[in-house]
């Protein structure tokens, strides 16, 4: 389910408070537009993402579990997620 305006604003505020590194040349409005675009993209591509999952996981995991795993993979890809095995 897409975020409502309040949810998008809260993601934007969280990003503003917790950003690491420079975003030179990016305005607050640009960041808000990026939050909106990502939320729209997730909504548009949800069916494709679900279809790409292995059948056992697709049929047994909740939407929240699928989203969390998606986030874990992306966080690991950008070196944010550290695990006990590291």
Coordinates of C-alpha atoms in Angstrom, one line a residue:
X1 CA 0.0 0.0 0.0
X2 CA 1.5 3.4 -1.0
X3 CA 2.3 5.9 1.7
X4 CA -0.1 8.7 2.4
X5 CA 1.1 12.3 2.5
X6 CA 2.0 12.1 6.2
X7 CA 4.0 8.9 5.7
X8 CA 5.9 10.4 2.8
X9 CA 6.6 13.5 4.8
X10 CA 7.9 11.5 7.7
X11 CA 10.2 9.5 5.5
X12 CA 11.5 12.8 4.1
X13 CA 12.0 14.2 7.6
X14 CA 13.8 11.0 8.7
X15 CA 16.1 11.2 5.6
X16 CA 16.9 14.8 6.4
X17 CA 17.8 14.0 10.0
X18 CA 19.8 10.9 9.2
X19 CA 21.5 11.5 5.9
X20 CA 25.2 10.6 5.6
X21 CA 27.4 12.1 3.0
X22 CA 26.9 15.1 0.8
X23 CA 23.9 15.8 -1.4
X24 CA 25.3 18.9 -2.9
X25 CA 23.0 20.3 -5.6
X26 CA 19.9 18.5 -4.2
X27 CA 17.3 20.7 -2.5
X28 CA 14.8 19.7 0.1
X29 CA 12.1 19.7 -2.6
X30 CA 14.3 17.4 -4.7
X31 CA 14.6 15.0 -1.8
X32 CA 10.8 15.1 -1.3
X33 CA 10.3 14.4 -5.0
X34 CA 12.7 11.4 -4.7
X35 CA 10.7 10.0 -1.8
X36 CA 7.5 10.3 -3.8
X37 CA 9.1 8.8 -6.9
X38 CA 10.4 5.8 -4.9
X39 CA 7.1 5.2 -3.2
X40 CA 5.3 5.4 -6.6
X41 CA 7.9 3.0 -8.2
X42 CA 7.4 0.5 -5.4
X43 CA 3.6 0.6 -5.9
X44 CA 3.9 0.3 -9.6
X45 CA 6.4 -2.7 -9.5
X46 CA 4.9 -4.6 -6.6
X47 CA 3.5 -7.4 -8.7
X48 CA 6.7 -7.8 -10.6
X49 CA 8.7 -8.0 -7.4
X50 CA 6.3 -10.6 -6.0
X51 CA 6.5 -12.7 -9.1
X52 CA 10.3 -12.7 -9.0
X53 CA 10.3 -14.3 -5.5
X54 CA 10.6 -18.1 -5.2
X55 CA 7.1 -19.7 -4.9
X56 CA 7.5 -21.0 -1.4
X57 CA 8.5 -17.6 -0.1
X58 CA 6.0 -15.7 -2.2
X59 CA 3.1 -17.8 -0.9
X60 CA 4.1 -18.1 2.7
X61 CA 5.6 -14.7 3.6
X62 CA 3.5 -11.7 4.4
X63 CA 3.7 -8.4 2.5
X64 CA 5.6 -6.9 5.5
X65 CA 8.1 -9.8 5.5
X66 CA 8.7 -9.4 1.8
X67 CA 9.3 -5.7 2.1
X68 CA 11.6 -6.2 5.1
X69 CA 13.7 -8.7 3.1
X70 CA 13.8 -6.3 0.2
X71 CA 15.1 -3.6 2.5
X72 CA 17.7 -6.0 4.0
X73 CA 19.1 -6.8 0.6
X74 CA 19.3 -3.2 -0.5
X75 CA 20.9 -2.1 2.8
X76 CA 23.5 -4.8 2.4
X77 CA 24.2 -3.8 -1.2
X78 CA 25.1 -0.3 -0.1
X79 CA 27.1 -1.5 3.0
X80 CA 24.6 -0.3 5.6
X81 CA 23.6 -3.8 6.9
X82 CA 26.2 -5.4 9.1
X83 CA 25.5 -8.9 10.3
X84 CA 26.8 -11.1 13.2
X85 CA 28.7 -13.1 10.5
X86 CA 30.8 -10.1 9.4

